[in-house]
Amino acid sequence: MRRPQKAHNGVEAVPKKTTIRDVARAASVGIGTISRVLNSSSQVSRQTRARVLEAIRRLGFRPNAQARRILKRRSEIVCFLLSNRDFLHPFHAHILQGVESYASSLQHHVLFAVLHYSPRTPPEKIDLPPVLQEHGLIDGVILAGTIYPNLLRRIEAIHMPFVAFSNNVVGLDGEQRYDQVGFDDFNGALQATRYLIAQGHRLIDFAGDMSYPWIQRRFDGYRQAMREKKLKPVSIQPQNFDSFVNFGQKSAGRILARPSRPTAVVAGNDETAYGLWLSLRRHGVKVPDEISLVGFDDREEAVLMDPPLSTVRVYKEEIGETCMKMLIERLHHPQMAFSQRILPTEFVVRETVRKL
Amino acid sequence: MRRPQKAHNGVEAVPKKTTIRDVARAASVGIGTISRVLNSSSQVSRQTRARVLEAIRRLGFRPNAQARRILKRRSEIVCFLLSNRDFLHPFHAHILQGVESYASSLQHHVLFAVLHYSPRTPPEKIDLPPVLQEHGLIDGVILAGTIYPNLLRRIEAIHMPFVAFSNNVVGLDGEQRYDQVGFDDFNGALQATRYLIAQGHRLIDFAGDMSYPWIQRRFDGYRQAMREKKLKPVSIQPQNFDSFVNFGQKSAGRILARPSRPTAVVAGNDETAYGLWLSLRRHGVKVPDEISLVGFDDREEAVLMDPPLSTVRVYKEEIGETCMKMLIERLHHPQMAFSQRILPTEFVVRETVRKL
DNA sequence: CTGAAAGCGCTTACAG
DNA sequence: CTGAAAGCGCTTACAG
């Protein structure tokens, strides 16, 4: 039943790799001994080990990891599943980087997969990527991108261990029946707003697209800070915007049109802050001289704005690492209670806030 | 030799998955028949197939893909290896996206791995990520990030099929002994410069850090366009910059200090163009009214500048797709001659060039 | 069409 | 310490 070296369908055959049996023959030992040397498990005599190692080197033998994985019943491969994103945003790219970094420190591997689905598709109809349809290839999955309840149900149904990046979960308020890692939208905005207040600002607007739950939470943090000081929260809601940047641009017009112009604006995220900045500049309104501005996320671009944007830093790599860490725990303890980690953010003072 | 359900080391055992044998028993057929239904290969009678399918559904059976892969001698998993990058740049993120997209259309999977190494490390000393140390897990690798000759030698030494994203290859001018995909730095800059000339510009500077070979090639394209029209190429080389953006910022100072100020600048990439734009604005010099500006790469941010940046678009997803396509061909035809694909770029006219 | 058997490349008790 | 054997979960000629 040996597979032929030359297939007859025109496709050249995969070259025969040296196997553990070849090495055993070369070193004149049993295959079990090769395996023992490879896994440096039980004791092998010094001489035998040397002979085996030499044979391995001479034959350029690299063990077939797939075979090993079957026996281990664990692949040490996890899937990073990015859902409903047109492309790999820098934000998620950093999370992936964190996942990979922690995974590789544990000799684990990361498979990158993408999924597009509608929140209205019944769970069982969601067309999961092939990795999730088989078993044995991946041990578990890290869910990134936008997560709706139906996807969660589907992943549960196939009994695939998973951890979700929770900030982009939509429509599952407070549900705790799965492992999740996120950062603190509410407190991030709370701190940013408190900072503005501490700098003497009283008229502070919020500009963010609250159709996104995470922006809504940032608004809640902003509102909380305003209420603490008996200040009036004001939310700017322009119409007909087509992106976060555009939302910011349109917000600027609204803000400048108001009878009592604010001295500062909390933006829903850095992109919105950038749009505000662009449009204010166009209108000849200087940041921070006339209007102070803070963002949220601390994208690469924030520090490259002129002046550099004061914003809320999110530790994206740490989110990835924590997701991976939590998934590993879940794999080792399938019955463990679900956990939820909310990582702190940090307000980064740069140059878009003026002291009044 | 059955593995115990409960391990005694505190780690809970992996739950036993249903196997092909369980299904065979449930459907009262042999395991071969289950396999045949799964692979919808040879003919199975309608009734048997129905019985098997029903058993599969009832037991929630998902075949173990690892086992299948051993027999196939092919994992249908490729590795996307990002070298010497601090994080996953948007540029490379798009390439990865292209790789994934084409791979998944072929039912292949993509492993994401990272490597940091020095160009001076001897090939055999490069500490490859674990995926590349074993065999059987991945069929081949796509090299992205900065590629030095020693990495190439090392990958060749382990006989791992690979395709390189060639624009970031350093120190291997014109060598064709491997499969590569890239885009056309030279012609991209050539076209951009020709466009400026067609708009009436004659005094056109080039600002780009030529310690990078790809920026050097862009300069060559710029120079070629200048020479075609007997114009004098001028390269701006500021000192002590710490990033592309900063290079652009420092270039602006140089440009403004020159006795004969250029009417247009070709930037080595979009980041440099952004730095130029920032600094020119600071000096009260309007783009494009006083100085026209073109970039290279067409990053997301280019269209968000004010005015939006005219630049050279690179089809990053297409690069990823082509890498994947070429790798698949290599896997099927190990003896095939090496090929090199240079994908075209496109000059995108936006609003940073003024007609003179 | 279908079952029984051999085999993929490994790991791991078992019995010296 | 070490070899021979059984086994992991599959696929695939082979022989009905």
XYZ file of C-alpha atoms (C1' of nucleotides) in Angstrom, chain B residues 1 3 28-30 33 36 43-45 48 70-71 73, chain C residues 1-14:
28
model
C -3.487 1.334 26.232
C -5.770 6.911 27.769
C -23.836 -1.067 11.594
C -21.323 -0.727 8.801
C -17.556 -0.946 8.470
C -17.881 2.895 4.489
C -16.256 6.693 1.797
C -20.213 4.958 -4.757
C -22.130 4.037 -1.646
C -25.722 2.844 -1.918
C -26.315 3.011 3.394
C -1.141 12.067 7.747
C -2.509 9.850 5.044
C 0.790 13.604 3.170
C -21.503 -1.774 -3.083
C -18.974 -3.026 1.262
C -16.141 -5.301 5.148
C -11.684 -6.622 6.851
C -7.077 -5.530 6.724
C -2.934 -2.995 6.011
C -0.964 1.125 6.514
C 0.289 6.539 7.673
C 4.098 8.175 11.413
C 4.182 8.525 15.551
C 3.783 7.341 21.387
C 3.672 4.492 25.241
C 2.803 0.821 28.485
C 4.757 -3.990 28.644
